[in-house]
CSV table of C-alpha atoms and ligand atoms in Angstrom, one decimal:
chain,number,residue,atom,x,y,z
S,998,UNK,CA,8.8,-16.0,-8.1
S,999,UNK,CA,10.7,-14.2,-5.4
S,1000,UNK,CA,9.0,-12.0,-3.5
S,1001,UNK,CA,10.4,-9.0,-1.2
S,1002,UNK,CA,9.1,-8.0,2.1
S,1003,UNK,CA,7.7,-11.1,1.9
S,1004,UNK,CA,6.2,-10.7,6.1
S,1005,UNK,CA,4.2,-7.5,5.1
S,1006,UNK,CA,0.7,-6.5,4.2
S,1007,UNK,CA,1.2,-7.0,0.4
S,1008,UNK,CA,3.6,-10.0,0.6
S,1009,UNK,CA,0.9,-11.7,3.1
S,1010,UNK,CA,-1.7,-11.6,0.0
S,1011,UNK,CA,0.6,-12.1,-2.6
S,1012,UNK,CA,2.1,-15.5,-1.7
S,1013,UNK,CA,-1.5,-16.7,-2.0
S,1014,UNK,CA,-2.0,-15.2,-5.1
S,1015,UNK,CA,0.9,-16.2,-7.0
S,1016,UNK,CA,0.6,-20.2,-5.9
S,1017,UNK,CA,-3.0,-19.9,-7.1
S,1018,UNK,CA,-2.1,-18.9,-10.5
S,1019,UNK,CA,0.9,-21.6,-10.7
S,1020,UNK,CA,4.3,-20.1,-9.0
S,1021,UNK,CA,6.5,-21.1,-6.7
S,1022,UNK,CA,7.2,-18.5,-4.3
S,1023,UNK,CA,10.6,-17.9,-2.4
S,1024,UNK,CA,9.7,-15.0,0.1
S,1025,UNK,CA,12.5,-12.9,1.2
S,1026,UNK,CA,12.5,-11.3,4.3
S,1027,UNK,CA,14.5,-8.5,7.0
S,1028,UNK,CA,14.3,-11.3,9.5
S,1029,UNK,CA,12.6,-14.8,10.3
S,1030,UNK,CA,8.8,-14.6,10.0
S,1031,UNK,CA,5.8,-15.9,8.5
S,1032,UNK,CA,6.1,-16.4,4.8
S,1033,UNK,CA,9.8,-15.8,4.9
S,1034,UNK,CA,12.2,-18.6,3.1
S,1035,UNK,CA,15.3,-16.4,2.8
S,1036,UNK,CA,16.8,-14.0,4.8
S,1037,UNK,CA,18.8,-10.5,3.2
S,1038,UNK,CA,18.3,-6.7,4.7
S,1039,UNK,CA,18.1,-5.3,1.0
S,1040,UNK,CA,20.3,-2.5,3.0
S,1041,UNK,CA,23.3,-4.7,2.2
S,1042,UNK,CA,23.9,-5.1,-1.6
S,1043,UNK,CA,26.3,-8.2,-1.5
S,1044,UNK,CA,23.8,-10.2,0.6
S,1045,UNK,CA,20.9,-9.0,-1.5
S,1046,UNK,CA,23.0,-10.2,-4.6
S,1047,UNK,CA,23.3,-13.5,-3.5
S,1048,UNK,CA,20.4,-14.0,-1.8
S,1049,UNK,CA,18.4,-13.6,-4.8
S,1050,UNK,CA,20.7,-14.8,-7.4
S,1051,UNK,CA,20.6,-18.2,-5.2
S,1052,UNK,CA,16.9,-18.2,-5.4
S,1053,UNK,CA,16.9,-18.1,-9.6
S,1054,UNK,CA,13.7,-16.6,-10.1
S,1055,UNK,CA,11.9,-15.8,-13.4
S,1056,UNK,CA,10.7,-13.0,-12.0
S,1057,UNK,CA,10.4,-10.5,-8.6
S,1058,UNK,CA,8.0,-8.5,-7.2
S,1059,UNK,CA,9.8,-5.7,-5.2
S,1060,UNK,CA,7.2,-5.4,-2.0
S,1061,UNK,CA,9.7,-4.5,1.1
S,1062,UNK,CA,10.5,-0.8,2.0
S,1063,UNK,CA,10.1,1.4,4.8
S,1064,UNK,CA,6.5,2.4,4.8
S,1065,UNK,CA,6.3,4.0,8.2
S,1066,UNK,CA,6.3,7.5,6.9
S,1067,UNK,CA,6.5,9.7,9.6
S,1068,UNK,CA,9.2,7.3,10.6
S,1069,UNK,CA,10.9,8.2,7.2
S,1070,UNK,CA,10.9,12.1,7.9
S,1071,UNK,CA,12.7,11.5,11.2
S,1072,UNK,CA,15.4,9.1,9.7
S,1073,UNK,CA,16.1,10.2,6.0
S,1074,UNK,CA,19.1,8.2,5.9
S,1075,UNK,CA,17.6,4.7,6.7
S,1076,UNK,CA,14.7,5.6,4.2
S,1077,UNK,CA,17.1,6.6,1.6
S,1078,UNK,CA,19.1,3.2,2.8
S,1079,UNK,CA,16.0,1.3,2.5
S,1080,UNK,CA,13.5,3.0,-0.1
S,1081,UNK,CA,16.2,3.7,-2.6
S,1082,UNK,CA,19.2,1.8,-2.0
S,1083,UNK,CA,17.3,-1.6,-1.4
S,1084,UNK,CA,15.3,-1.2,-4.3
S,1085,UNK,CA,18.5,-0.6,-6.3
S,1086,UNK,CA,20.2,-4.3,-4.4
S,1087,UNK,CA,17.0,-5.4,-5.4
S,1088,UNK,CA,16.9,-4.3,-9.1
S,1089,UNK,CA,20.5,-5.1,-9.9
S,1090,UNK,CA,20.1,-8.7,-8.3
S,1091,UNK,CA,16.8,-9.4,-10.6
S,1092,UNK,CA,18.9,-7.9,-13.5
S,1093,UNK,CA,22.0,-10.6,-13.1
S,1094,UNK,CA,19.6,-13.0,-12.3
S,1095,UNK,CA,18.0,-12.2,-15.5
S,1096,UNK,CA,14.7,-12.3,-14.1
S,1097,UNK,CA,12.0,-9.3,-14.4
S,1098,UNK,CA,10.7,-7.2,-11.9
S,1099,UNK,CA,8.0,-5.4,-10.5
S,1100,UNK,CA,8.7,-2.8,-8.1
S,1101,UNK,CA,6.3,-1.7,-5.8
S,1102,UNK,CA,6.0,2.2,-5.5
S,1103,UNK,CA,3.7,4.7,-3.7
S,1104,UNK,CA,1.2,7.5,-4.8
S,1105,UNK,CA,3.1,9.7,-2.4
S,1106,UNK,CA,5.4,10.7,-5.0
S,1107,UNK,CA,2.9,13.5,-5.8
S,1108,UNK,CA,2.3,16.8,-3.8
S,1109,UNK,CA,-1.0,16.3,-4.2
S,1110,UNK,CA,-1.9,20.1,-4.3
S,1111,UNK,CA,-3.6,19.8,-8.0
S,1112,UNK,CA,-4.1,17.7,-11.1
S,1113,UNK,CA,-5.6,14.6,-9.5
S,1114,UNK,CA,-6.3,12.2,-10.8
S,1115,UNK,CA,-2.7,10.9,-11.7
S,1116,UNK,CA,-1.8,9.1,-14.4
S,1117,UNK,CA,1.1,7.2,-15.1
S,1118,UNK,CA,2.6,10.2,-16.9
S,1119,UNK,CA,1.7,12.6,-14.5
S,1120,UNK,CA,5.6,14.7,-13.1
S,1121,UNK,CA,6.2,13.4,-9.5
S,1122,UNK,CA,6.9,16.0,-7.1
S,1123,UNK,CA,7.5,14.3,-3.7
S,1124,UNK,CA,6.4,16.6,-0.7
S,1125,UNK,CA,7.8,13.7,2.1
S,1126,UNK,CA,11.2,12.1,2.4
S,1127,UNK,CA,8.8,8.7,2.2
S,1128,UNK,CA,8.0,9.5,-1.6
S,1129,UNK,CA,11.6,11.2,-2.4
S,1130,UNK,CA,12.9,7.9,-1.7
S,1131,UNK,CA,10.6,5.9,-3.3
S,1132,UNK,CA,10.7,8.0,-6.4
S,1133,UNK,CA,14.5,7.5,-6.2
S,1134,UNK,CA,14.0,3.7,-5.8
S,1135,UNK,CA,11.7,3.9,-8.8
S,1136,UNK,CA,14.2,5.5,-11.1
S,1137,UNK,CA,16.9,3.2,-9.7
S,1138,UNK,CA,14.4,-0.2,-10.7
S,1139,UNK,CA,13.8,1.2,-14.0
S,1140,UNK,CA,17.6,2.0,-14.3
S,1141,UNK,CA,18.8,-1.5,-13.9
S,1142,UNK,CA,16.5,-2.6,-17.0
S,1143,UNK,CA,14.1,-0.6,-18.9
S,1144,UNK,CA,12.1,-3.8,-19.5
S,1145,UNK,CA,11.8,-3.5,-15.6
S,1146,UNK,CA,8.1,-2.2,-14.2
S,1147,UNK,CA,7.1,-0.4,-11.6
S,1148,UNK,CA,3.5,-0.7,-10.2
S,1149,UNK,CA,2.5,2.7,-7.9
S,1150,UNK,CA,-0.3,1.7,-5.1
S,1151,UNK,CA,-2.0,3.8,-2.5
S,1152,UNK,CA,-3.6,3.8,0.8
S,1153,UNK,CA,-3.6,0.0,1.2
S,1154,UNK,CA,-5.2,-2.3,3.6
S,1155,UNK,CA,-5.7,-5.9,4.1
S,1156,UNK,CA,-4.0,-8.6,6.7
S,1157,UNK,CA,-3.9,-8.9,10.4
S,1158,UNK,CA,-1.5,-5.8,10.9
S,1159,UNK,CA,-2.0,-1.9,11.9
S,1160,UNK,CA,-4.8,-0.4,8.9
S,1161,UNK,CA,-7.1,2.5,8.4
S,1162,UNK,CA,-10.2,0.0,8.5
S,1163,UNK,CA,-9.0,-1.6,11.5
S,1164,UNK,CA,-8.5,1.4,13.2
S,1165,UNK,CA,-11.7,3.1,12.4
S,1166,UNK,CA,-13.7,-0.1,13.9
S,1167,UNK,CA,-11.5,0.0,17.0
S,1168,UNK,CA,-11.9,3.5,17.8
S,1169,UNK,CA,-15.9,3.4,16.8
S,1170,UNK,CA,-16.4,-0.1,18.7
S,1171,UNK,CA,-14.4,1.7,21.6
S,1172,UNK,CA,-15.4,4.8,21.7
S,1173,UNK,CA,-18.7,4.8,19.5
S,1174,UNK,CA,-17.6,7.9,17.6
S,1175,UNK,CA,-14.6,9.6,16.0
S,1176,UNK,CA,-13.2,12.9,13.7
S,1177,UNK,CA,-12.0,11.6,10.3
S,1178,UNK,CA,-10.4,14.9,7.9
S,1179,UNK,CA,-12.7,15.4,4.5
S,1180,UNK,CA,-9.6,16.9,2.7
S,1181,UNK,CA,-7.7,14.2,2.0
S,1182,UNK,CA,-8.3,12.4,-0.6
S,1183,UNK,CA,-6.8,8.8,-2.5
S,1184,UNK,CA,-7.2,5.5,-3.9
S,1185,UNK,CA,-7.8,2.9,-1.0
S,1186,UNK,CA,-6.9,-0.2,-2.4
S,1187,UNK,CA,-7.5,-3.9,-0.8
S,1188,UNK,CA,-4.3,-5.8,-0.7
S,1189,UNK,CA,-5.3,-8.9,-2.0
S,1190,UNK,CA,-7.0,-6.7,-5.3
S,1191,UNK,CA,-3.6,-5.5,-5.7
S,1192,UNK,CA,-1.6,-8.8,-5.3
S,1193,UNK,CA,-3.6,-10.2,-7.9
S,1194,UNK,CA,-3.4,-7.3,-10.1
S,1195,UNK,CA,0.3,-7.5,-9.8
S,1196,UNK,CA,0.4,-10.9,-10.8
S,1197,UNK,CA,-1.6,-10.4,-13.6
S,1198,UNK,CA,1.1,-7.6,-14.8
S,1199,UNK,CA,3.9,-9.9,-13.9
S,1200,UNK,CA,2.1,-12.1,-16.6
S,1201,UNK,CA,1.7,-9.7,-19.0
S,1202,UNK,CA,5.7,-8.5,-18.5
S,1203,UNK,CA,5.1,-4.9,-19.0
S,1204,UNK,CA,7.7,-2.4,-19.0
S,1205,UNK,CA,7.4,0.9,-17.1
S,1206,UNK,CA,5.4,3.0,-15.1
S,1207,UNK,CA,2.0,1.4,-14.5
S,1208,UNK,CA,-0.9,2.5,-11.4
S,1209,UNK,CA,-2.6,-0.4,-10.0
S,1210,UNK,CA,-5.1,0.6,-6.9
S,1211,UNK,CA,-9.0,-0.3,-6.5
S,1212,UNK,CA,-11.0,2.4,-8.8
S,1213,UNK,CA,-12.2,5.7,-8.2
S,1214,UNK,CA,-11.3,8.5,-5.5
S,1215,UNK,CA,-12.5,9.1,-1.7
S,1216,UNK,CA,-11.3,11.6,1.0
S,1217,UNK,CA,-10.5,10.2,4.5
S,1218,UNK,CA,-13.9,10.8,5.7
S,1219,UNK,CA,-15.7,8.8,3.2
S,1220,UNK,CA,-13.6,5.7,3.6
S,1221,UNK,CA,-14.5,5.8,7.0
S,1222,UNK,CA,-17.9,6.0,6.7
S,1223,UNK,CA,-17.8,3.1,4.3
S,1224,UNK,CA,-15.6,1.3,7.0
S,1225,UNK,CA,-18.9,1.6,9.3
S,1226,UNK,CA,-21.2,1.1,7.0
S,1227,UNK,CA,-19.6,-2.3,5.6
S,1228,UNK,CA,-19.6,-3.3,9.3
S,1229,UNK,CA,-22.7,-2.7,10.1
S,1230,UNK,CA,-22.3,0.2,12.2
S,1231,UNK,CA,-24.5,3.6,12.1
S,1232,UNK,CA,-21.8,5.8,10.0
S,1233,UNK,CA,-23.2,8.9,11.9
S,1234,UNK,CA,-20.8,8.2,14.6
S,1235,UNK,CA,-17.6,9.6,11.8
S,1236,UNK,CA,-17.4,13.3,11.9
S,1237,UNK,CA,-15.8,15.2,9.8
S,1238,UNK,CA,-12.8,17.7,10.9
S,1239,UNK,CA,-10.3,19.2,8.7
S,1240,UNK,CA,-6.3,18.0,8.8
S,1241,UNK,CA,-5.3,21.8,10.1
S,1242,UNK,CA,-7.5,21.1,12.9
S,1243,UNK,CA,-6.2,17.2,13.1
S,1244,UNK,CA,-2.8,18.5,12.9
S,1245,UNK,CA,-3.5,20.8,15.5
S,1246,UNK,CA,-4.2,18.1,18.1
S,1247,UNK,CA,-2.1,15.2,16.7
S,1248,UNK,CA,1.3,16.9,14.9
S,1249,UNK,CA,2.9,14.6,12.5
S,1250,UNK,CA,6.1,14.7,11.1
S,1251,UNK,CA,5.4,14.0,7.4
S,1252,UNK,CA,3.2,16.1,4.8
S,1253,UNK,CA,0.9,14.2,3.1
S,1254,UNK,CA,-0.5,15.0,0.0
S,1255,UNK,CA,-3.5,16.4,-0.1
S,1256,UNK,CA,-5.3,15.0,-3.2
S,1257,UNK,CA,-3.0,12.1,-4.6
S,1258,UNK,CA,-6.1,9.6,-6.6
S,1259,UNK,CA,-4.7,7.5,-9.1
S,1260,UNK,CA,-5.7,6.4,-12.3
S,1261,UNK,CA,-4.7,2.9,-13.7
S,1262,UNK,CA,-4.7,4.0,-17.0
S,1263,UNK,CA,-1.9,1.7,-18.7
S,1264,UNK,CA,-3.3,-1.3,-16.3
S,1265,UNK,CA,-6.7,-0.9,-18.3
S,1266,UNK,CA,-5.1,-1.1,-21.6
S,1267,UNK,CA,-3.7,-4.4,-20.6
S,1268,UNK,CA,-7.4,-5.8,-19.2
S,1269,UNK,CA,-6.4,-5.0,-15.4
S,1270,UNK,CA,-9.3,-3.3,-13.6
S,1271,UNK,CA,-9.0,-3.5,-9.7
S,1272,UNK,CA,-12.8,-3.3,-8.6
S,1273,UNK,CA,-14.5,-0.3,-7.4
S,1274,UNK,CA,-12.8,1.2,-3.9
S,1275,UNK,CA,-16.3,0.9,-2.1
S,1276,UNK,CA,-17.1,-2.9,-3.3
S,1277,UNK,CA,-13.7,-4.1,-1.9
S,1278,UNK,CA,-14.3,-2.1,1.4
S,1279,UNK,CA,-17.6,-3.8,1.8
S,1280,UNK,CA,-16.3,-7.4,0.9
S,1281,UNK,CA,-13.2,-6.9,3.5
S,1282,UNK,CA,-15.0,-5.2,6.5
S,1283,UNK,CA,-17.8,-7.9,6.5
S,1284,UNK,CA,-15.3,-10.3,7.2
S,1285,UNK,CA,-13.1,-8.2,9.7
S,1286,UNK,CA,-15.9,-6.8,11.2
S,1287,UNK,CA,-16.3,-10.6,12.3
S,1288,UNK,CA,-13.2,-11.2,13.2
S,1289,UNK,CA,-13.1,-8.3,15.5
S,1290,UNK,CA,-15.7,-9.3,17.3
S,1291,UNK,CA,-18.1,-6.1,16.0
S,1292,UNK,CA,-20.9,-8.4,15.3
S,1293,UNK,CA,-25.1,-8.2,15.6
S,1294,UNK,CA,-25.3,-7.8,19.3
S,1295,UNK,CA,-22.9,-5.2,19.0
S,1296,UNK,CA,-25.2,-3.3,16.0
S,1297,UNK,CA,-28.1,-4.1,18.0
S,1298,UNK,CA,-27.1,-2.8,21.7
S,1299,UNK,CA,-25.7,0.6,19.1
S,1300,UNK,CA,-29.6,0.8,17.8
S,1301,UNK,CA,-31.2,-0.1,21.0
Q,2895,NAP,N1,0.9,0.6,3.1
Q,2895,NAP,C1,0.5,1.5,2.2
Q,2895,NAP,O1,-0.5,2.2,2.5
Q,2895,NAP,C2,1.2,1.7,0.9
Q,2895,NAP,C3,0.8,2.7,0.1
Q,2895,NAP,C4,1.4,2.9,-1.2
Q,2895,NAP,C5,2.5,2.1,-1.5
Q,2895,NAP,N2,2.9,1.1,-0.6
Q,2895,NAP,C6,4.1,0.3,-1.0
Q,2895,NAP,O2,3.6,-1.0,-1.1
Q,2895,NAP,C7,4.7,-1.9,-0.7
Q,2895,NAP,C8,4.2,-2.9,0.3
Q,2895,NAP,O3,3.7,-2.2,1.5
Q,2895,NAP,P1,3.2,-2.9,2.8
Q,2895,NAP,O4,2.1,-2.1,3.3
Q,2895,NAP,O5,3.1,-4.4,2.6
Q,2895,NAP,O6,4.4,-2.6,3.8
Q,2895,NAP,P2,4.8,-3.3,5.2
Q,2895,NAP,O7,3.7,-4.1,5.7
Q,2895,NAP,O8,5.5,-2.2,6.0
Q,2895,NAP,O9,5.9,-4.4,4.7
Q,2895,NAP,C9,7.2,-4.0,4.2
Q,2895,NAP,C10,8.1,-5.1,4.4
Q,2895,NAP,O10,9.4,-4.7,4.0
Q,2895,NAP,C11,10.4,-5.3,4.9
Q,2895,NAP,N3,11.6,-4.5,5.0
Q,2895,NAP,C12,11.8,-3.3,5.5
Q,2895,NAP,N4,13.1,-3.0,5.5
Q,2895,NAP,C13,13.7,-4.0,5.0
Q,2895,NAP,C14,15.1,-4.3,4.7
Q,2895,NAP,N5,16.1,-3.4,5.0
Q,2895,NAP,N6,15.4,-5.5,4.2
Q,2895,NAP,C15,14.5,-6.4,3.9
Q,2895,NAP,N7,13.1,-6.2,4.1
Q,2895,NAP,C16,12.8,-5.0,4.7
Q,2895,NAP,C17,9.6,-5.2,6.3
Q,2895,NAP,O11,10.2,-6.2,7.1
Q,2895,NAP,P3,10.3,-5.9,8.7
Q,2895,NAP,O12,8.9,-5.5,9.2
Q,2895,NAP,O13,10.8,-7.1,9.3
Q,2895,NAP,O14,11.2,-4.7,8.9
Q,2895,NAP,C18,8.2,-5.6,5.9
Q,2895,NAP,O15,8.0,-7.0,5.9
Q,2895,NAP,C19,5.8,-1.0,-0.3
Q,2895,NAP,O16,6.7,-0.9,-1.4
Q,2895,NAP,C20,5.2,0.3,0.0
Q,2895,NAP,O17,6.1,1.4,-0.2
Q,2895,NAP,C21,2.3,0.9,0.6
């Protein structure tokens, strides 16, 4: 198994999750890192060509892009470089290889603005450059081979890196309160449930379009009170605000959509059902509540 952005969020949980059911896993990274075996900017298509064609795999899971997405809306032309270029390097390379491929894509390929829930047949209609490209780099997998699949995730956490949970228990452990918007809403999906749902598809070799995130739908707001909650914390402290006035005091350069939940409809058929969104909250935040050090003294000195 080859695996793309191997030093990221997903690629930190999926390495795991592919030895455990058997694989060996070549990680393919930008640059030197942890989990990273081989190196190719998927930017360069020659390098991305060999790079994977020297690895042999059976079979690729397409995690690397460039997921800052404000960052994306500044610099179009690295995220078309990137987003849809790489995952084109990336597709071709599994193709000659003749291995198959699971490309990773992105609920931000909808506007958001009705019709959620989305299923897999649902017309994109990108509202950031973020999900144009990513739609692009979609079409461009499923162009290389039809057989190809693409697996669209959403507002994921997990690993030691930047996340919404993680920032919800800094700011509250910091500052003891904070103004999360109520309308926005999505799938927040653990990581490590999507690196084993994606293993179970690359098992399964499905073709086409498929949504794989942790069930059901929450606005911003919610998550963060489930944040608090799962770490013991009084959720009172998360107020909720609206993203005109968030905007208002903290202007981004990307639209997000407002409503983008996704339903893993085709993933059911097959027997994949990623857990309720609020069970893997509470079975992540336990743990990184620990680890961050927001632990019963903590709760206690916030009831005393
Ligand atoms: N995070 C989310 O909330 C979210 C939501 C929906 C979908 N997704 C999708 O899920 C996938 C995994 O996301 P993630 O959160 O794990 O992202 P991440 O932590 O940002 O990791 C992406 C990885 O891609 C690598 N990469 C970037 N440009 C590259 C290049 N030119 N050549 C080779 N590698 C490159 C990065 O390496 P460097 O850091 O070294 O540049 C990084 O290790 C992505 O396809 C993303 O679009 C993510």
């Amino acid at each position: 198994m080859l695996v793309t952005g191997a030093a990221g969020q997903l690629g930190g949980y999926l390495r795991p999750a592919l030895t455990l059911a058997g694989a060996t896993v070549v990680g393919l990274g930008a640059r030197p890192g942890e989990g990273v075996d081989a190196i190719a900017d998927i930017t360069d298509a020659p390098g991305t060509l060999h790079t994977i064609g020297a690895a042999r795999p059976d079979a690729v899971i397409h995690a690397a892009a460039y997921t800052d997405v404000d960052g994306c809306e500044r610099n179009p032309a690295m995220a078309e470089a990137v987003n849809a270029g790489g995952a084109r390097h990336v597709a071709e390379a599994a193709q000659q290889a003749g291995a198959y491929l699971v490309a990773v894509g992105t609920d931000f390929v909808f506007a958001g603005d009705g019709g959620a829930p989305y299923a897999e047949g649902a017309e994109p209609r990108p509202i950031s450059v973020y999900g144009a490209t990513k739609l692009a780099g979609e079409r461009a997998a499923l162009a290389a081979d039809p057989g190809f699949a693409v697996a669209r995730t959403a507002w994921l956490y997990g690993g030691a890196g930047k996340h919404f949970p993680r920032t919800v228990l800094s700011v509250l452990r910091d500052r003891g309160r904070m103004a999360v918007v109520d309308d926005e809403a999505g799938s927040p999906t653990f990581a490590a449930d999507l690196a084993e749902a994606l293993v179970a598809l690359v098992a399964a070799g499905a073709a086409g379009v498929f949504h794989l995130v942790n069930e059901g739908r929450a606005t911003r707001h919610e998550l963060a009170r489930a944040v608090a909650t799962g770490a013991g914390l009084d959720p009172i402290g998360v107020e909720p605000t609206t993203t005109a006035a968030f905007l208002a005091t903290h202007p981004l350069a990307a639209k997000r959509p407002g409503d983008s939940t996704l339903v893993n409809a085709r993933a059911a058929a097959l027997g994949i059902r990623p857990r309720p969104w609020r069970q893997a909250v509470e079975a992540y935040v336990s743990r990184l509540a620990v680890e961050m050090g927001i632990g019963p003294e903590m709760r206690q000195a916030k009831e005393a």
